[in-house]
mmCIF file of C-alpha atoms and ligand atoms in Angstrom:
data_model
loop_
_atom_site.group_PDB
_atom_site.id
_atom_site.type_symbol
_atom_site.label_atom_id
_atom_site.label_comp_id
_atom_site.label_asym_id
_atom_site.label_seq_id
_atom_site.Cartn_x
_atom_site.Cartn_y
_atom_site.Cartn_z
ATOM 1 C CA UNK A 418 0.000 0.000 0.000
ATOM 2 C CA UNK A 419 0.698 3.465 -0.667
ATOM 3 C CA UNK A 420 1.951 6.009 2.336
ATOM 4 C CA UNK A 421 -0.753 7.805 1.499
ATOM 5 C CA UNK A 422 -3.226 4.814 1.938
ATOM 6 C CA UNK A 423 -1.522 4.083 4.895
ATOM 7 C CA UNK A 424 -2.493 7.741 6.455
ATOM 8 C CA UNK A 425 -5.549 7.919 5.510
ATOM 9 C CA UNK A 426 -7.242 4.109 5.147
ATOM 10 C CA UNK A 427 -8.851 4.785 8.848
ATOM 11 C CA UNK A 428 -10.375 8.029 7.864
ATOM 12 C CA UNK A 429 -13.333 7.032 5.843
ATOM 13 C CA UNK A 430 -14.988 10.602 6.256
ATOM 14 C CA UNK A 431 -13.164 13.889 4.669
ATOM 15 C CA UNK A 432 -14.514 16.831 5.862
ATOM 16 C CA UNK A 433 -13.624 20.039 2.650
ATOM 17 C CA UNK A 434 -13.542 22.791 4.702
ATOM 18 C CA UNK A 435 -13.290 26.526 3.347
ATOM 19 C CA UNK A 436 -11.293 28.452 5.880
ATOM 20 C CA UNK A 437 -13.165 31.574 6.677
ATOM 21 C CA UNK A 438 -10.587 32.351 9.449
ATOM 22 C CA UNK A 439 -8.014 30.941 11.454
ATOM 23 C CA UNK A 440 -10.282 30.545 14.657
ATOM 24 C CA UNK A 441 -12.931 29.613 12.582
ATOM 25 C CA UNK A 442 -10.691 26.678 11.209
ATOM 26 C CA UNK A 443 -9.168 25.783 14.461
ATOM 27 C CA UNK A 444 -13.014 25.556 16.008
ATOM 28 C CA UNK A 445 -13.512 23.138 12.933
ATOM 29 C CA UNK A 446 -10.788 20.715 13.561
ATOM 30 C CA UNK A 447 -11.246 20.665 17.362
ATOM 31 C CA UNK A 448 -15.231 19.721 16.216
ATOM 32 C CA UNK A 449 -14.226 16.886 13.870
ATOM 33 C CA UNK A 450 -12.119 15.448 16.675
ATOM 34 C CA UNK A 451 -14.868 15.198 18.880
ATOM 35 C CA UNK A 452 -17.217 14.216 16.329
ATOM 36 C CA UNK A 453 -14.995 11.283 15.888
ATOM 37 C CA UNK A 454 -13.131 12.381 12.594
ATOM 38 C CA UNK A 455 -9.648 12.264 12.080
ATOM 39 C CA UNK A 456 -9.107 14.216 8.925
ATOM 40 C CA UNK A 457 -9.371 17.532 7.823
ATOM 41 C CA UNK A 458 -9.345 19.558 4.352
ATOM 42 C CA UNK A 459 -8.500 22.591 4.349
ATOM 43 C CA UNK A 460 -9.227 24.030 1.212
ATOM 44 C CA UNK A 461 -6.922 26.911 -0.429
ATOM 45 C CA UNK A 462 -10.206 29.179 -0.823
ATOM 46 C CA UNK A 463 -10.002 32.422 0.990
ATOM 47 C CA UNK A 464 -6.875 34.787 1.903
ATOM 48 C CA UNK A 465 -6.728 32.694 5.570
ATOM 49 C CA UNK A 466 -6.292 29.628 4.384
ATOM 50 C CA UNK A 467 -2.748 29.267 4.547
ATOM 51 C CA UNK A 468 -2.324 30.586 8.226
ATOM 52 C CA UNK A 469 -4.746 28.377 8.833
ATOM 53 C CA UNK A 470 -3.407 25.061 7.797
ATOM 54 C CA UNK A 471 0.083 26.595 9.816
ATOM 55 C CA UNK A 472 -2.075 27.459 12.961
ATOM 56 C CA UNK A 473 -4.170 24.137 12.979
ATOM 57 C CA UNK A 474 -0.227 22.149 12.605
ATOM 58 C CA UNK A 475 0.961 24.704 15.044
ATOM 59 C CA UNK A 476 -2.188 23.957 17.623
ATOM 60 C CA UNK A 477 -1.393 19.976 18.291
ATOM 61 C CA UNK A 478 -4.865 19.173 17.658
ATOM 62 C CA UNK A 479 -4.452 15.477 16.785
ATOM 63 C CA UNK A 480 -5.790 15.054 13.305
ATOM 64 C CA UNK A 481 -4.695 14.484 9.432
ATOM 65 C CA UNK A 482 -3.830 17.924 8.365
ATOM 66 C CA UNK A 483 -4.732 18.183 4.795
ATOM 67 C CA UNK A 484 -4.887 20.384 1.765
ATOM 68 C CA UNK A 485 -7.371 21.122 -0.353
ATOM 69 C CA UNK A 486 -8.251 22.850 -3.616
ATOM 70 C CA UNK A 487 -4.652 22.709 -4.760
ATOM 71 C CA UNK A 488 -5.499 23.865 -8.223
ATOM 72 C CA UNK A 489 -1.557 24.290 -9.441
ATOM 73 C CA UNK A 490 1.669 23.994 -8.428
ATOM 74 C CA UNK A 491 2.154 27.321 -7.154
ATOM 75 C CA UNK A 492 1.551 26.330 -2.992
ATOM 76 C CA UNK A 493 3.054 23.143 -3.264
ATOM 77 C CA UNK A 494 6.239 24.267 -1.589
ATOM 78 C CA UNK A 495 4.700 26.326 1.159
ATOM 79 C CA UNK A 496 2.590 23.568 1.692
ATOM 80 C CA UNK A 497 5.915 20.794 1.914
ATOM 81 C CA UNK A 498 6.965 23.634 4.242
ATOM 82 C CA UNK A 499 4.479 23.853 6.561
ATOM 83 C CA UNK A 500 4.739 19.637 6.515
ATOM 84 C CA UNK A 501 0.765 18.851 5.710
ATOM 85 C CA UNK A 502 0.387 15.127 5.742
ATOM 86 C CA UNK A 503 -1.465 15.210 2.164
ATOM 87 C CA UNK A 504 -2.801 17.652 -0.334
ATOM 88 C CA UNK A 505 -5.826 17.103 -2.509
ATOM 89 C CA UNK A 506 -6.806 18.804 -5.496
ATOM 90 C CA UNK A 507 -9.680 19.072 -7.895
ATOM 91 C CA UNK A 508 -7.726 17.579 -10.910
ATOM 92 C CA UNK A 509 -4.560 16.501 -12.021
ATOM 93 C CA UNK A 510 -1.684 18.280 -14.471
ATOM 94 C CA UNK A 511 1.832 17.152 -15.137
ATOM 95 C CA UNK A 512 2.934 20.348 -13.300
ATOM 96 C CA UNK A 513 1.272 19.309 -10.213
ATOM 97 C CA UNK A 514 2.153 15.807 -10.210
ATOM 98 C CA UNK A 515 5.960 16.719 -10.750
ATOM 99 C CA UNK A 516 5.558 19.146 -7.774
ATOM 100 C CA UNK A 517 4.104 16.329 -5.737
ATOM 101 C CA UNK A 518 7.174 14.539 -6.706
ATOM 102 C CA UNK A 519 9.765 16.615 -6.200
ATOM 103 C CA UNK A 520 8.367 18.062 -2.967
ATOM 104 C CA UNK A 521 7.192 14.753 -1.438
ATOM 105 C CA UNK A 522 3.890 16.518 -0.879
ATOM 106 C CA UNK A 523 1.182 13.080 -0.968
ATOM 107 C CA UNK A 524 -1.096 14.368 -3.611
ATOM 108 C CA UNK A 525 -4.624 12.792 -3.586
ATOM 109 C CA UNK A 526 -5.442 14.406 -7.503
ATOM 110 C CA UNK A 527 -8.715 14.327 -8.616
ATOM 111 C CA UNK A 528 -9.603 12.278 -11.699
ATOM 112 C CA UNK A 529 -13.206 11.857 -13.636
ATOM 113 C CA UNK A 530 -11.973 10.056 -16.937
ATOM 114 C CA UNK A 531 -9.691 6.968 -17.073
ATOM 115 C CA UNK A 532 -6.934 9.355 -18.880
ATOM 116 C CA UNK A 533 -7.088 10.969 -15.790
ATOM 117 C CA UNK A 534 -6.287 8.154 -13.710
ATOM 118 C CA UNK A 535 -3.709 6.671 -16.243
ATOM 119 C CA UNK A 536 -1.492 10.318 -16.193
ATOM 120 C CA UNK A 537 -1.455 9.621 -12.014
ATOM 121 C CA UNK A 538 -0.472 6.302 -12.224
ATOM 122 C CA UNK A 539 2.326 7.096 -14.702
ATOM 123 C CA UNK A 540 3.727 9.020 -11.576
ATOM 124 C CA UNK A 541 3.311 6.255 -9.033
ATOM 125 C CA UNK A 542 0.064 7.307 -7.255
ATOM 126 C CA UNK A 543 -2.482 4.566 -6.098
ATOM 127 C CA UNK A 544 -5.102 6.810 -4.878
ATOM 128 C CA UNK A 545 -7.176 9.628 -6.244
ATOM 129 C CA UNK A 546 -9.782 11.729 -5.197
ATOM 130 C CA UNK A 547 -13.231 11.140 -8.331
ATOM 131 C CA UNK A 548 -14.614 14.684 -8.765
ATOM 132 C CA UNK A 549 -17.047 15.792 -9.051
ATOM 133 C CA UNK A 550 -18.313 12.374 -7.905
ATOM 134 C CA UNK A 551 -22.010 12.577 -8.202
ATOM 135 C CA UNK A 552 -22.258 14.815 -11.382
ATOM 136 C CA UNK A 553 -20.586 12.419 -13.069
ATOM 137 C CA UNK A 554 -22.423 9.419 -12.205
ATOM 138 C CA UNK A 555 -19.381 8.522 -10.044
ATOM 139 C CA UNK A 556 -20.594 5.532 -8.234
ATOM 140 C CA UNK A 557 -21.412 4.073 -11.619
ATOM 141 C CA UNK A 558 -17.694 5.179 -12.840
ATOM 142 C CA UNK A 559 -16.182 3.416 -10.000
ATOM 143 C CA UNK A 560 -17.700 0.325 -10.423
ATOM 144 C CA UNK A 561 -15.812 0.560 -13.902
ATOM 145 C CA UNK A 562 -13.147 1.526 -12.944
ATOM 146 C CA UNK A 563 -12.693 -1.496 -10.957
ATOM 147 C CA UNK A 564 -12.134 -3.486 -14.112
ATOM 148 C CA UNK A 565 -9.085 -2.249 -15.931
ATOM 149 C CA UNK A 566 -7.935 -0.278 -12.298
ATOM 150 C CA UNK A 567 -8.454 -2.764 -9.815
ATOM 151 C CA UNK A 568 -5.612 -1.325 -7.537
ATOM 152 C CA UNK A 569 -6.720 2.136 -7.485
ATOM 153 C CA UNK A 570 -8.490 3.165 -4.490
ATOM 154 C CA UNK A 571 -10.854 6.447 -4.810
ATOM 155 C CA UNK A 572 -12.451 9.140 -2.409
ATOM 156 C CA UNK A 573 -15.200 10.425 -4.035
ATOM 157 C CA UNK A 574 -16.172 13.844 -3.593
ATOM 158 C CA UNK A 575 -19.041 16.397 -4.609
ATOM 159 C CA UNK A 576 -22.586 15.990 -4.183
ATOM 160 C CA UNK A 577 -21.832 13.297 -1.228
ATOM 161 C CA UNK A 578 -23.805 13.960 1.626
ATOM 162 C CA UNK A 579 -25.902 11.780 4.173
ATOM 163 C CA UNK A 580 -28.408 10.314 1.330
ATOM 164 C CA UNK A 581 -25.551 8.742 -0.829
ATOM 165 C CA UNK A 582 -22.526 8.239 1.301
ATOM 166 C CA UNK A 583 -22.930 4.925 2.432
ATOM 167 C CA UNK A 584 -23.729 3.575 -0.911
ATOM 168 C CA UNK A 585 -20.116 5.116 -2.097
ATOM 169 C CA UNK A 586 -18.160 3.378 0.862
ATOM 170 C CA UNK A 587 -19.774 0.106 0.042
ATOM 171 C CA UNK A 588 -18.103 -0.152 -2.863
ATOM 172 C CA UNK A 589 -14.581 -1.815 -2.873
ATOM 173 C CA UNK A 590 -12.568 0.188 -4.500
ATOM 174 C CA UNK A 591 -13.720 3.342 -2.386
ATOM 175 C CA UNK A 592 -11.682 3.964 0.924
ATOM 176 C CA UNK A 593 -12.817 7.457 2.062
ATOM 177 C CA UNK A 594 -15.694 10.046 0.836
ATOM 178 C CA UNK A 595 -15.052 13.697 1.265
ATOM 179 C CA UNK A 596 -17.685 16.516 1.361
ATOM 180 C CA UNK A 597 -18.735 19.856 2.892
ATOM 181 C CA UNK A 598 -22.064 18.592 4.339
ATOM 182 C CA UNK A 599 -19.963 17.816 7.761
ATOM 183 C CA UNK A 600 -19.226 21.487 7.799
ATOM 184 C CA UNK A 601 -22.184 23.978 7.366
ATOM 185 C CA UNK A 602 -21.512 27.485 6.847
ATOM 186 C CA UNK A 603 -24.029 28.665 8.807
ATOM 187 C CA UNK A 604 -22.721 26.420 12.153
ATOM 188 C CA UNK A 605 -19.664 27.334 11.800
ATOM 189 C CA UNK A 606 -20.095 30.678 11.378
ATOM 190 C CA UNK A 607 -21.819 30.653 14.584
ATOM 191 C CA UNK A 608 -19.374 28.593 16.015
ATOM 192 C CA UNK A 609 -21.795 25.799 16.774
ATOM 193 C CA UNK A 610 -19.116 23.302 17.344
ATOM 194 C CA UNK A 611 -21.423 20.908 19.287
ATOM 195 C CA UNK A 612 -23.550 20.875 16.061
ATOM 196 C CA UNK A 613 -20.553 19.865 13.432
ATOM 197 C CA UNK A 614 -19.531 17.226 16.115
ATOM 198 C CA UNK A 615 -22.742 15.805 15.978
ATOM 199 C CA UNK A 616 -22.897 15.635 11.849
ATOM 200 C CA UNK A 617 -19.810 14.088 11.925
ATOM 201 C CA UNK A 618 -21.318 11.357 14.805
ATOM 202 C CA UNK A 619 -24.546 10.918 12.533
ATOM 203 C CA UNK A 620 -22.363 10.776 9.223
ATOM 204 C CA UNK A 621 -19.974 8.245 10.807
ATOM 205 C CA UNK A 622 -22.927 5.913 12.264
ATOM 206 C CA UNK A 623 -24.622 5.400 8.947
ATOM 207 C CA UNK A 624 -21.514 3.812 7.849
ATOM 208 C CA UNK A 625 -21.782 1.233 10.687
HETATM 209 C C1 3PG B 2124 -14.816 19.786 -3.088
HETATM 210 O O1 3PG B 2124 -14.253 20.829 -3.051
HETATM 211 O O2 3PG B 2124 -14.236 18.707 -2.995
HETATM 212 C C2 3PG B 2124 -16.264 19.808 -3.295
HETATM 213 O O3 3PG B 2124 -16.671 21.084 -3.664
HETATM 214 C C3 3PG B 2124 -17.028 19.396 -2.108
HETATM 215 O O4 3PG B 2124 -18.223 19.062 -2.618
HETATM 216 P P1 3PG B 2124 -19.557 19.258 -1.818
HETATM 217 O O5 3PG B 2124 -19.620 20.702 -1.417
HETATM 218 O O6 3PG B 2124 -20.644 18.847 -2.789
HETATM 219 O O7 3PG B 2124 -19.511 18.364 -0.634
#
């Protein structure tokens, strides 16, 4: 198995979190971790985000610090800097792949064609995020994929929520879903941690 298999093959849920600030994010990762999740995405999608992912390392808040929204290669050396344990982004380029390489940032790329998937593999990788998983008829894709890619192990993301996330993990070639339905604007905003602890208990028991 991959090292990045390795990290995250106990994770199962990955909350995509959009860092509105740096308290906001460290209220977030404190309210996954006593919601029972171990993994966090912090996406590159406001000015904060990068003090963020620093201050959430920084805090010693025991959880997967990850990446997210990596849409070139321009962060990947702040982001090898700051030491994330993974970095996920939306798709996949040869420029972002050789920065992943050369960095040894663990890049989770997204994919949504076999092409995709075949330009990761030519660089090694094992896993890949599918986006956007459900308006692509991902679950359908995956069970294809599991022909000619039988190795490859996925974590679908976009348009997974509570309705359709079990259905994803079921499938065998699926080791994680990720999603933003963990993380509602308007509780965070409010900084209703209880209530994001308690998505992530509900999400997490209709896996069981
Ligand atoms: C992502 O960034 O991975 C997706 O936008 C998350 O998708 P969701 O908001 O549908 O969960």
């Amino acid at each position: 198995m991959s090292p990045l298999y390795n990290t995250l093959q106990h994770t199962r849920l990955m909350p995509v979190v959009t860092p509105y600030s740096v308290e906001a994010t460290l209220g977030i990762a404190r309210a996954l971790v006593e919601g029972g999740i171990n993994a966090i995405e912090i996406t590159l999608r406001t000015p904060a985000a990068l003090d963020a992912i620093r201050e959430v390392k920084a805090s010693g808040i025991d959880i997967l610090l990850g990446v997210g929204t990596l849409t070139s290669a321009r962060n990947v050396q702040a982001i090898a800097d700051i030491g994330v344990d993974f970095a996920i982004s939306p798709g996949v380029t040869e420029n972002l792949l050789r920065a992943g390489r050369d960095t040894g940032v663990q890049l989770l790329p997204g994919v949504g064609s076999a092409s995709e998937l075949m330009l990761g593999m030519e660089y090694g990788l094992t896993e890949f995020k599918l986006f956007p998983a459900d308006t692509i008829n991902g679950y359908e894709l995956l069970k294809a994929f599991g022909g000619p890619f039988g190795d490859i192990r996925f974590c679908p993301t976009g348009g997974i929520g509570p309705a359709n996330l079990k259905k994803y993990m079921d499938l065998p070639n699926v080791f994680c879903v990720g999603g933003s339905w963990m993380v509602p604007k308007g509780a965070v905003l409010a900084g209703e941690w209880e209530k994001v602890s308690q998505i992530c208990r509900d999400s997490l028991a209709l896996l069981s």
